[in-house]
PDB file of C-alpha atoms and ligand atoms in Angstrom:
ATOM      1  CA  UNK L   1       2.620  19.784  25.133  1.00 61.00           C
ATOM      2  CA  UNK L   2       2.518  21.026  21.883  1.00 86.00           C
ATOM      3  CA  UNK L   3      -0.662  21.832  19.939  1.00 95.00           C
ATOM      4  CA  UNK L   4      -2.026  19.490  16.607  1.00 97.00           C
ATOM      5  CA  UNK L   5      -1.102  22.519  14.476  1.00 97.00           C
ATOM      6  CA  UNK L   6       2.034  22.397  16.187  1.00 97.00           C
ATOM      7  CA  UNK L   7       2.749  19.077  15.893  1.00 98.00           C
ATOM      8  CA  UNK L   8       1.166  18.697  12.518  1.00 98.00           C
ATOM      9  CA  UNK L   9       3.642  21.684  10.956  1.00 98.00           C
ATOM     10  CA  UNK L  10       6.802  19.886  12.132  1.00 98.00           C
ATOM     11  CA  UNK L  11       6.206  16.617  10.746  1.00 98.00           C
ATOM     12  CA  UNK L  12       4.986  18.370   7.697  1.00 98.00           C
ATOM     13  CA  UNK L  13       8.493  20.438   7.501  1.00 98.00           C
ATOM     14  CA  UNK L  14      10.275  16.872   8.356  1.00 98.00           C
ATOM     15  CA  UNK L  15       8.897  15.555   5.321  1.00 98.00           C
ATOM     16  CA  UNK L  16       9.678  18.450   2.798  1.00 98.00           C
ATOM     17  CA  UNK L  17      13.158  18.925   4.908  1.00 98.00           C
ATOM     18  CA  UNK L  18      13.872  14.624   3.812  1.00 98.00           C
ATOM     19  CA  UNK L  19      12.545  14.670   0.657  1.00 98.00           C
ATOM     20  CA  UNK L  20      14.811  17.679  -0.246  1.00 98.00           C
ATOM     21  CA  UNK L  21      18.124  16.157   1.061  1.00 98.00           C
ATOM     22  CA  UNK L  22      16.749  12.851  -0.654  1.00 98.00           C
ATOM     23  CA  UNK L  23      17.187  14.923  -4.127  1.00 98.00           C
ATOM     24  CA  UNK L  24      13.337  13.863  -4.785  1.00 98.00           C
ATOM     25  CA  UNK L  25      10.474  15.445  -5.729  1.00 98.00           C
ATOM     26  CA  UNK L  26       8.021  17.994  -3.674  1.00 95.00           C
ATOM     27  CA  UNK L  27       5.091  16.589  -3.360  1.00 96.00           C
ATOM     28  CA  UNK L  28       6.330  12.928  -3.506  1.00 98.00           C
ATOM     29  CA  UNK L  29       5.690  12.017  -0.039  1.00 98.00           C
ATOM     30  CA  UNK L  30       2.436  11.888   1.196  1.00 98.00           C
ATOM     31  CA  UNK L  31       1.693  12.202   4.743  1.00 98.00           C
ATOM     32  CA  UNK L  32      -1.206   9.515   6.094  1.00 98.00           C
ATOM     33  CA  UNK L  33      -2.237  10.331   9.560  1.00 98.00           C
ATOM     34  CA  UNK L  34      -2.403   7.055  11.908  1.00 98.00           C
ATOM     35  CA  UNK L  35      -5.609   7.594  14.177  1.00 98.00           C
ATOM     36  CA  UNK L  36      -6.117   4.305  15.514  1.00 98.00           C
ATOM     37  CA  UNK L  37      -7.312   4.729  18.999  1.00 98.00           C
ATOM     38  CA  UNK L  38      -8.215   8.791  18.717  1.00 98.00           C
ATOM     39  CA  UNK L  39     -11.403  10.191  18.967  1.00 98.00           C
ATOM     40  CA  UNK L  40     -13.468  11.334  15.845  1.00 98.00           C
ATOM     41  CA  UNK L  41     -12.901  14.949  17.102  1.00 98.00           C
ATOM     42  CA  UNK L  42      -9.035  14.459  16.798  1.00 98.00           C
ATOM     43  CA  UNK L  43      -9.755  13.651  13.241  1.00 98.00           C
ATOM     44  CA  UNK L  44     -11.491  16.200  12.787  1.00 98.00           C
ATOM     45  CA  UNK L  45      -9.074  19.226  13.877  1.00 98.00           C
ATOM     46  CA  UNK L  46      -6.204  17.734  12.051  1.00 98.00           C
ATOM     47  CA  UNK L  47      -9.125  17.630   8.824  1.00 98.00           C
ATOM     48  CA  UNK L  48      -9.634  21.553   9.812  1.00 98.00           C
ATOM     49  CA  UNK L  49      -5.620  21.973   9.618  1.00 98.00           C
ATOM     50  CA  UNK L  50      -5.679  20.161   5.750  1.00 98.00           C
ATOM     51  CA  UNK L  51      -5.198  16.949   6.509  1.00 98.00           C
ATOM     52  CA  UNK L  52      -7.199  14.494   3.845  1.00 98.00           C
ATOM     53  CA  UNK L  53      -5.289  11.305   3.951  1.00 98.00           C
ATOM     54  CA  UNK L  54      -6.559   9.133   7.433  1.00 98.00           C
ATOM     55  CA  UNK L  55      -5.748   5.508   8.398  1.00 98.00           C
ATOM     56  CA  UNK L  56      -7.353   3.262  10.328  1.00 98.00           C
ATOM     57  CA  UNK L  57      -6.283  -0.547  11.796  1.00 98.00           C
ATOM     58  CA  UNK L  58      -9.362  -2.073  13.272  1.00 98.00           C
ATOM     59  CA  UNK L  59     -12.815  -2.121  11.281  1.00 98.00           C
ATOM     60  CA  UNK L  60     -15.117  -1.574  14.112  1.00 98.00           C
ATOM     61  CA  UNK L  61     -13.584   1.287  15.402  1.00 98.00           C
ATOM     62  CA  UNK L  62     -13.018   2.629  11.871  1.00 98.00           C
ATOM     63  CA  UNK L  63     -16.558   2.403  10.736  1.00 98.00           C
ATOM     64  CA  UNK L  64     -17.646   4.399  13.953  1.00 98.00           C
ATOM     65  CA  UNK L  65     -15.325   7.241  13.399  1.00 98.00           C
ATOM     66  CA  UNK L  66     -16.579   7.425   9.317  1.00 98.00           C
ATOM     67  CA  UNK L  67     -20.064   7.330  10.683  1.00 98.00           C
ATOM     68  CA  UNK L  68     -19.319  10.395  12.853  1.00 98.00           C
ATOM     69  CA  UNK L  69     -17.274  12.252  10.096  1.00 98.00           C
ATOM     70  CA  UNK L  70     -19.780  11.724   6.970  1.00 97.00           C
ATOM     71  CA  UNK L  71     -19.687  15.255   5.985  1.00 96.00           C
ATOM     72  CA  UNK L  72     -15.875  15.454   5.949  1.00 98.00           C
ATOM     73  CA  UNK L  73     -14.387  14.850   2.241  1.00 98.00           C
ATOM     74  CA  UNK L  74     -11.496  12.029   3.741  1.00 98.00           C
ATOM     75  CA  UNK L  75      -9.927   9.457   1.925  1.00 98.00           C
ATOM     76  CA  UNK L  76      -9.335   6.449   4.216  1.00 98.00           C
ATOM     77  CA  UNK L  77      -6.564   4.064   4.242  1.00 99.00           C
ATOM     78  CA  UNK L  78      -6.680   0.632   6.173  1.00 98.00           C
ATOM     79  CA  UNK L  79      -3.538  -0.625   7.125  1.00 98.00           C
ATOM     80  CA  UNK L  80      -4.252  -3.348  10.298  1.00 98.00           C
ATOM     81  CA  UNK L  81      -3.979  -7.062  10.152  1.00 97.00           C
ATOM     82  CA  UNK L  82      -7.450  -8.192   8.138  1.00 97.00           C
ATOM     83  CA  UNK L  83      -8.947 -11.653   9.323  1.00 96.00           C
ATOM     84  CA  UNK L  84     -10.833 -12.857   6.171  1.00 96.00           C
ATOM     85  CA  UNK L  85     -14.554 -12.110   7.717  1.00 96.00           C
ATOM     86  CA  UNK L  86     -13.259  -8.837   7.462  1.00 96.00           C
ATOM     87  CA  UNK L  87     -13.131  -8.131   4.309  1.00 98.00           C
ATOM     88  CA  UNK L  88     -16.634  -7.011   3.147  1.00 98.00           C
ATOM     89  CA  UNK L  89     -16.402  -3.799   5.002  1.00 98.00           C
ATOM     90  CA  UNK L  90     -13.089  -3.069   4.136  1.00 98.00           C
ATOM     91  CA  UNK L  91     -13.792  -3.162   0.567  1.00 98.00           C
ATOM     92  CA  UNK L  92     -16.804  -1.176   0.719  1.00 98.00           C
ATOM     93  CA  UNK L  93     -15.427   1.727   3.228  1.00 98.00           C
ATOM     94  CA  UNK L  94     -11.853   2.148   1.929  1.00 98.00           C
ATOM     95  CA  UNK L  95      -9.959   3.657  -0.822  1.00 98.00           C
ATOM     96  CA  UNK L  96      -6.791   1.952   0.063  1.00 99.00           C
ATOM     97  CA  UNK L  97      -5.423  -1.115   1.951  1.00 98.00           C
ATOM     98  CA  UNK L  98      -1.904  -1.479   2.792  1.00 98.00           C
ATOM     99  CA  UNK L  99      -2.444  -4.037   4.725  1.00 98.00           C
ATOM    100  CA  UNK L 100      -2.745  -7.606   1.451  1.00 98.00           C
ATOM    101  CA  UNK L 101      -0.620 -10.215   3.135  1.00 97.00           C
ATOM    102  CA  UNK L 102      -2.167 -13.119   1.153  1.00 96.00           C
ATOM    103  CA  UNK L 103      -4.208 -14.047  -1.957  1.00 98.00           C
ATOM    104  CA  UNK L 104      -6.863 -15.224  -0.411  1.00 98.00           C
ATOM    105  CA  UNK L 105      -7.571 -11.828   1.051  1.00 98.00           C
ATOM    106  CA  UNK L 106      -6.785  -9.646  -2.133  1.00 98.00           C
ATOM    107  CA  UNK L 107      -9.409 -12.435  -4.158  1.00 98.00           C
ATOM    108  CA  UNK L 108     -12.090 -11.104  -0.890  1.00 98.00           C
ATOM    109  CA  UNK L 109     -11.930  -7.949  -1.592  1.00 98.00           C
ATOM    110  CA  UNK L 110     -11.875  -7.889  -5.129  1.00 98.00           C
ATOM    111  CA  UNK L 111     -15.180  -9.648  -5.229  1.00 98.00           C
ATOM    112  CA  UNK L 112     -16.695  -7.162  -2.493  1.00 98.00           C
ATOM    113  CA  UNK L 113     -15.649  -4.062  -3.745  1.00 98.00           C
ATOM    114  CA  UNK L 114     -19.092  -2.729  -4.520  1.00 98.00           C
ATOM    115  CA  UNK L 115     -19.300  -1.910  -8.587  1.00 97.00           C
ATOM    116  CA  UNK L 116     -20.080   1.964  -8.271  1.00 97.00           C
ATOM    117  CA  UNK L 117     -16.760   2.596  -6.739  1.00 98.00           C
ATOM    118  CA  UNK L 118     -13.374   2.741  -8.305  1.00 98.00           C
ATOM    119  CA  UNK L 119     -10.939  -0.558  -8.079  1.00 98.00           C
ATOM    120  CA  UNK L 120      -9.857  -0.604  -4.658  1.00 98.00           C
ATOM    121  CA  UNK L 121      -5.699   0.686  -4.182  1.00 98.00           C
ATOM    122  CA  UNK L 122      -3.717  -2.014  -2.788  1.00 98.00           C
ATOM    123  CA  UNK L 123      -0.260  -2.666  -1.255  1.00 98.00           C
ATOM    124  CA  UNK L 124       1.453  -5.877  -0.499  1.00 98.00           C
ATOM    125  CA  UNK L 125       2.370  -6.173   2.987  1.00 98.00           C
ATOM    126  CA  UNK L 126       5.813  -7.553   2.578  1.00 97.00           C
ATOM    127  CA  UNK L 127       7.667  -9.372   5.929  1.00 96.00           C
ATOM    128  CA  UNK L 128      11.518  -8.047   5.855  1.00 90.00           C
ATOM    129  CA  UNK L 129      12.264  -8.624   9.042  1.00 80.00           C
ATOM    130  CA  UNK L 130      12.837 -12.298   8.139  1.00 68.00           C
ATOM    131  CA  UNK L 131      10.801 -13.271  11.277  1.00 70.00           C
ATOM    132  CA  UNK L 132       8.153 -16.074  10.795  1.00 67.00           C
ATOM    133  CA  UNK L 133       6.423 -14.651  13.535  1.00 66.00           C
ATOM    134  CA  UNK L 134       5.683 -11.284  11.478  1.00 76.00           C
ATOM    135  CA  UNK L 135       2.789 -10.997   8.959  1.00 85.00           C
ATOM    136  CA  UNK L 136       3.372  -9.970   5.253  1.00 94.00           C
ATOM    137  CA  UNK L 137       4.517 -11.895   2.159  1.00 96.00           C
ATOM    138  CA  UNK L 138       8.213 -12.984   1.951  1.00 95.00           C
ATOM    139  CA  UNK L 139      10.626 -10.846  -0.802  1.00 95.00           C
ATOM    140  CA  UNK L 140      10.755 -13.935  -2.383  1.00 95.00           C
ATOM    141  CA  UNK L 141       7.461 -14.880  -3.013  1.00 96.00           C
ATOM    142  CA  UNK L 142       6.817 -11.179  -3.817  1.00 97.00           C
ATOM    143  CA  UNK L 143       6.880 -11.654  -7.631  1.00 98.00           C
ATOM    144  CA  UNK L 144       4.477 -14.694  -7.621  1.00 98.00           C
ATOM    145  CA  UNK L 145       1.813 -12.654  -5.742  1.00 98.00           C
ATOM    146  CA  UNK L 146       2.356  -9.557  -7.581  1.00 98.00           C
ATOM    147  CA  UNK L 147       1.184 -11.353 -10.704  1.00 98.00           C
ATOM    148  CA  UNK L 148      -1.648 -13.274  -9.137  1.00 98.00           C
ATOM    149  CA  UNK L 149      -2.973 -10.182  -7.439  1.00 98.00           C
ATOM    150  CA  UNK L 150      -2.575  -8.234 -10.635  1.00 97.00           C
ATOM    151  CA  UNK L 151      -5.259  -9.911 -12.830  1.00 97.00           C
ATOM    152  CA  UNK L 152      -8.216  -9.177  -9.872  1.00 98.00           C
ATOM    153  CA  UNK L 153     -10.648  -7.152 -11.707  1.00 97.00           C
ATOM    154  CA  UNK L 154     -11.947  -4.092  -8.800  1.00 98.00           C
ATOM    155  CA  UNK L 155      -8.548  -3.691  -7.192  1.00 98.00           C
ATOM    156  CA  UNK L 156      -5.603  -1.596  -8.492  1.00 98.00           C
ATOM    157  CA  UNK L 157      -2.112  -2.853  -7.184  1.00 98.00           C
ATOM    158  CA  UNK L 158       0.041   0.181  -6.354  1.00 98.00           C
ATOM    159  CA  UNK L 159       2.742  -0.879  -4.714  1.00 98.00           C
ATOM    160  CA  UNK L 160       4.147  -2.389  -1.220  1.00 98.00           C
ATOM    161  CA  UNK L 161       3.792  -1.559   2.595  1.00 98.00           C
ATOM    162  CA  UNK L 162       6.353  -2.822   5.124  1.00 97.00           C
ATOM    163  CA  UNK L 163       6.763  -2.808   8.520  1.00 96.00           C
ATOM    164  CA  UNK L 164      10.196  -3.615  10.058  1.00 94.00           C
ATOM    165  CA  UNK L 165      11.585  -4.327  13.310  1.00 92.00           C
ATOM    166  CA  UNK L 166      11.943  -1.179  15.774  1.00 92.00           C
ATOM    167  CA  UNK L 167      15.254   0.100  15.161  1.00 94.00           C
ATOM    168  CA  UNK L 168      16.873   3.225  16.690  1.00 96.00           C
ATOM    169  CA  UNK L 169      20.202   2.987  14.267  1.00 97.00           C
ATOM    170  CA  UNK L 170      19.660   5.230  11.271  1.00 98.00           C
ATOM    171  CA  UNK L 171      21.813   3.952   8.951  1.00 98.00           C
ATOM    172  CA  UNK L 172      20.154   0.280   9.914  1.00 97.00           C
ATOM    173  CA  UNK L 173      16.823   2.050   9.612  1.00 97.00           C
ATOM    174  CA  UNK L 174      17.256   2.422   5.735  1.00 97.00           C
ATOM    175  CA  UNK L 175      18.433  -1.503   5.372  1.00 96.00           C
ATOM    176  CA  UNK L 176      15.444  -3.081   4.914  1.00 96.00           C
ATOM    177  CA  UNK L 177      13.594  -0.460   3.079  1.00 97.00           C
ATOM    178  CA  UNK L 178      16.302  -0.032   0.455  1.00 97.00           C
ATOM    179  CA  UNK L 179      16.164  -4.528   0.095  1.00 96.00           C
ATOM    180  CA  UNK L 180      12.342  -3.885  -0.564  1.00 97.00           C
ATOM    181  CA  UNK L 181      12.569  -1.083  -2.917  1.00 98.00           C
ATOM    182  CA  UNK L 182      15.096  -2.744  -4.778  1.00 98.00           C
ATOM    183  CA  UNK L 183      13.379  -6.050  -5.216  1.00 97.00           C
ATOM    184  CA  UNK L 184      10.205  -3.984  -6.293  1.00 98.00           C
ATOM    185  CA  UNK L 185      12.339  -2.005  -9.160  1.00 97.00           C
ATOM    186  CA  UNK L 186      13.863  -5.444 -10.298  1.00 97.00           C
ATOM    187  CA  UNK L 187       9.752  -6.445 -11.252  1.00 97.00           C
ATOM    188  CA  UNK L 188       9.654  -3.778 -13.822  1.00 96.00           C
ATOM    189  CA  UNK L 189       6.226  -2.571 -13.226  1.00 96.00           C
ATOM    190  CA  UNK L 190       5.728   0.773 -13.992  1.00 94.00           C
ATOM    191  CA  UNK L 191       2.293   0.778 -12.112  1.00 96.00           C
ATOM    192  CA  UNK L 192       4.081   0.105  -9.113  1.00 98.00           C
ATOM    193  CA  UNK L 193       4.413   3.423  -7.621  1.00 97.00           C
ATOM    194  CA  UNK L 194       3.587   3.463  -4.268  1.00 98.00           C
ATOM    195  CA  UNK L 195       5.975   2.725  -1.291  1.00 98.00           C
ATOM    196  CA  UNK L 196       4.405   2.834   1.888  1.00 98.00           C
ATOM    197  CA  UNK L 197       7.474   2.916   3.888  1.00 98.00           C
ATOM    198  CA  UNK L 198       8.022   4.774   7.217  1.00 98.00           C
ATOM    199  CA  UNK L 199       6.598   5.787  10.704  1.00 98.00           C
ATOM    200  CA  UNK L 200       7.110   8.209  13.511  1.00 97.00           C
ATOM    201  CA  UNK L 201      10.390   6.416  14.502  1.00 96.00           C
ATOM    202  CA  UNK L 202      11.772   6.387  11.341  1.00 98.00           C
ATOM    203  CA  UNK L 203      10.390   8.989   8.662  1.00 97.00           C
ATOM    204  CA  UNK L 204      13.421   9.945   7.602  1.00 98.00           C
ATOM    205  CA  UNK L 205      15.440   6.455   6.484  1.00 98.00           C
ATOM    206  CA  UNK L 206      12.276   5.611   4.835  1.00 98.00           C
ATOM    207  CA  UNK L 207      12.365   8.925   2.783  1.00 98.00           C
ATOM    208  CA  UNK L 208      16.067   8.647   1.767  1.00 98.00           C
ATOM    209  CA  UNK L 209      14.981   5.083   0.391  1.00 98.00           C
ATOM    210  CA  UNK L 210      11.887   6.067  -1.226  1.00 98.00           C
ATOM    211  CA  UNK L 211       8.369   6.084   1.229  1.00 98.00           C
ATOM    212  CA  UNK L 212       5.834   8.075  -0.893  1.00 98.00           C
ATOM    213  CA  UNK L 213       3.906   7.124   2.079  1.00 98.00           C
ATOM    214  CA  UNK L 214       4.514   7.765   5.712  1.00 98.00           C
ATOM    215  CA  UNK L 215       2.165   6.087   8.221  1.00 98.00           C
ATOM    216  CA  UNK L 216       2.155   8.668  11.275  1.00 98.00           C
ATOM    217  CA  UNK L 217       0.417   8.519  14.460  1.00 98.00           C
ATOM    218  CA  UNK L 218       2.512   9.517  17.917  1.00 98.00           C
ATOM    219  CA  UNK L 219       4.018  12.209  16.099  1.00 97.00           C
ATOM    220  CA  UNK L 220       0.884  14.181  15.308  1.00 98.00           C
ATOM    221  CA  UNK L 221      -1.932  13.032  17.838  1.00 97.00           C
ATOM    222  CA  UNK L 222       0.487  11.878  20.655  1.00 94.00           C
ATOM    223  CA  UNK L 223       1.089   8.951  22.777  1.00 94.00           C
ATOM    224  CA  UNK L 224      -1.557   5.890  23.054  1.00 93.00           C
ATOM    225  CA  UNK L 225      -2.945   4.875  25.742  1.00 85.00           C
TER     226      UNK L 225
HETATM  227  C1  PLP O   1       0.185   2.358  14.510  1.00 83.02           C
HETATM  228  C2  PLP O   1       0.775   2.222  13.173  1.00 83.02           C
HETATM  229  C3  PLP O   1       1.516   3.254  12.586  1.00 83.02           C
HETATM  230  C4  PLP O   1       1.832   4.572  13.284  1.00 83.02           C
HETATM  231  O1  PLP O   1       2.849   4.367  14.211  1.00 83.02           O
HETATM  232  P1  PLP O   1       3.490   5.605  15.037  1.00 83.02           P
HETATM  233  O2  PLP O   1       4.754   5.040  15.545  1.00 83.02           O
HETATM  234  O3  PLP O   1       2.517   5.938  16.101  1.00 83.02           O
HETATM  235  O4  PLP O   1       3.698   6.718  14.069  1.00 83.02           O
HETATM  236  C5  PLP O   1       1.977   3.068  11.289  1.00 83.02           C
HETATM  237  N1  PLP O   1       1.750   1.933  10.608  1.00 83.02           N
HETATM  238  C6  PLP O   1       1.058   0.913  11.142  1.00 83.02           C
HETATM  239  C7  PLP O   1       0.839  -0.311  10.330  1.00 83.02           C
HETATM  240  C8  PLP O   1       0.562   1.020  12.434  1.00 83.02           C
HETATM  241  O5  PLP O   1      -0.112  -0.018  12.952  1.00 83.02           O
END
């Protein structure tokens, strides 16, 4: 098997390779490693390798790992389903959450975000799968939320996260990120400019249609368990 370093180089050279044949920026990706599940030590090596950018899906599990990795300078992204007893230490040990699906959640952690840290960077987790069954707000109710999560004093809206159905087709990869992207330009919101778009599966189509996030976890820690 192939070493972190290893592992970490090609995805790096995956992203530079896409965002070069998507005529866009260097730089305009940003790669967040998924280590849900890994051990603090994981974290740590990749950290050693440059690695700044860490997410995290379940609390618990996320607020061990910090505790082990105080002295590391890491800016941590949640991006797992957040039940609304959850909030509190979300907004106090996060500098992002990808993972808004609903006002009443985005209202919770605006009034817990603690006042000696800066607003707390959100995206809307939009559904565009078109399955009930999947979490995230609807493209069509998009615009409605966008304003009502706007006007919440300690966050900063950035932009949208999505999460479609498994799909090995590359061409039907890019689909539903190029709907989303599309419906986000049509708001006209300049402070809009995140797109967190994009796994190991499919880092590519959701370069070409404009991730400036990828979410990676098999792909640079491995399979898990
Ligand atoms: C687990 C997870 C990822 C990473 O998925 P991989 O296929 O392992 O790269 C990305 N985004 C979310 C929301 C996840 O839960």
């Amino acid at each position: 098997m192939d070493s972190m370093a290893e592992r970490f180089q090609h995805i790096r050279s995956q992203i530079r390779h896409a965002t070069s044949i998507a005529g866009r920026p260097k730089d305009s990706v940003q790669l967040l490693a998924v280590s849900k599940t890994k051990p603090a030590s994981d974290i740590a090596e990749l950290y050693h390798l440059g690695q700044r950018h860490f997410a995290e899906n379940y609390v618990q599990e996320a607020l061990t790992k910090q505790q082990q990795l105080t002295a590391f300078n890491i800016s941590w992204h949640f991006i797992g389903p957040i039940q609304s007893n959850k909030t509190k230490p979300i907004a106090c040990h996060f500098a992002w959450v990808h993972s808004v699906d609903r006002l009443k959640i985005a209202q919770r952690l605006s009034e817990q975000r603690p006042e000696n840290l800066p607003p707390l960077n959100i995206c809307l987790q939009v559904n565009i799968s078109d399955e009930a069954s999947k979490s995230g707000v609807s493209v069509e109710e998009l615009p409605e939320m966008v304003q009502a999560v706007s006007v919440l004093p300690n966050l900063r809206l950035r932009g949208v996260m999505a999460i479609p159905e498994p799909e090995s087709n590359y061409a039907k990869q890019r689909q539903p990120y190029r709907r989303l992207y599309q419906a986000v330009q049509q708001l006209e919101r300049a402070d809009l400019d995140s797109f967190s778009f994009g796994m190991s599966g499919d880092l590519k189509a959701a370069i070409m249609e404009g991730a400036t996030m990828v979410r990676i976890g098999t792909a640079l820690f491995g399979e898990r368990s």
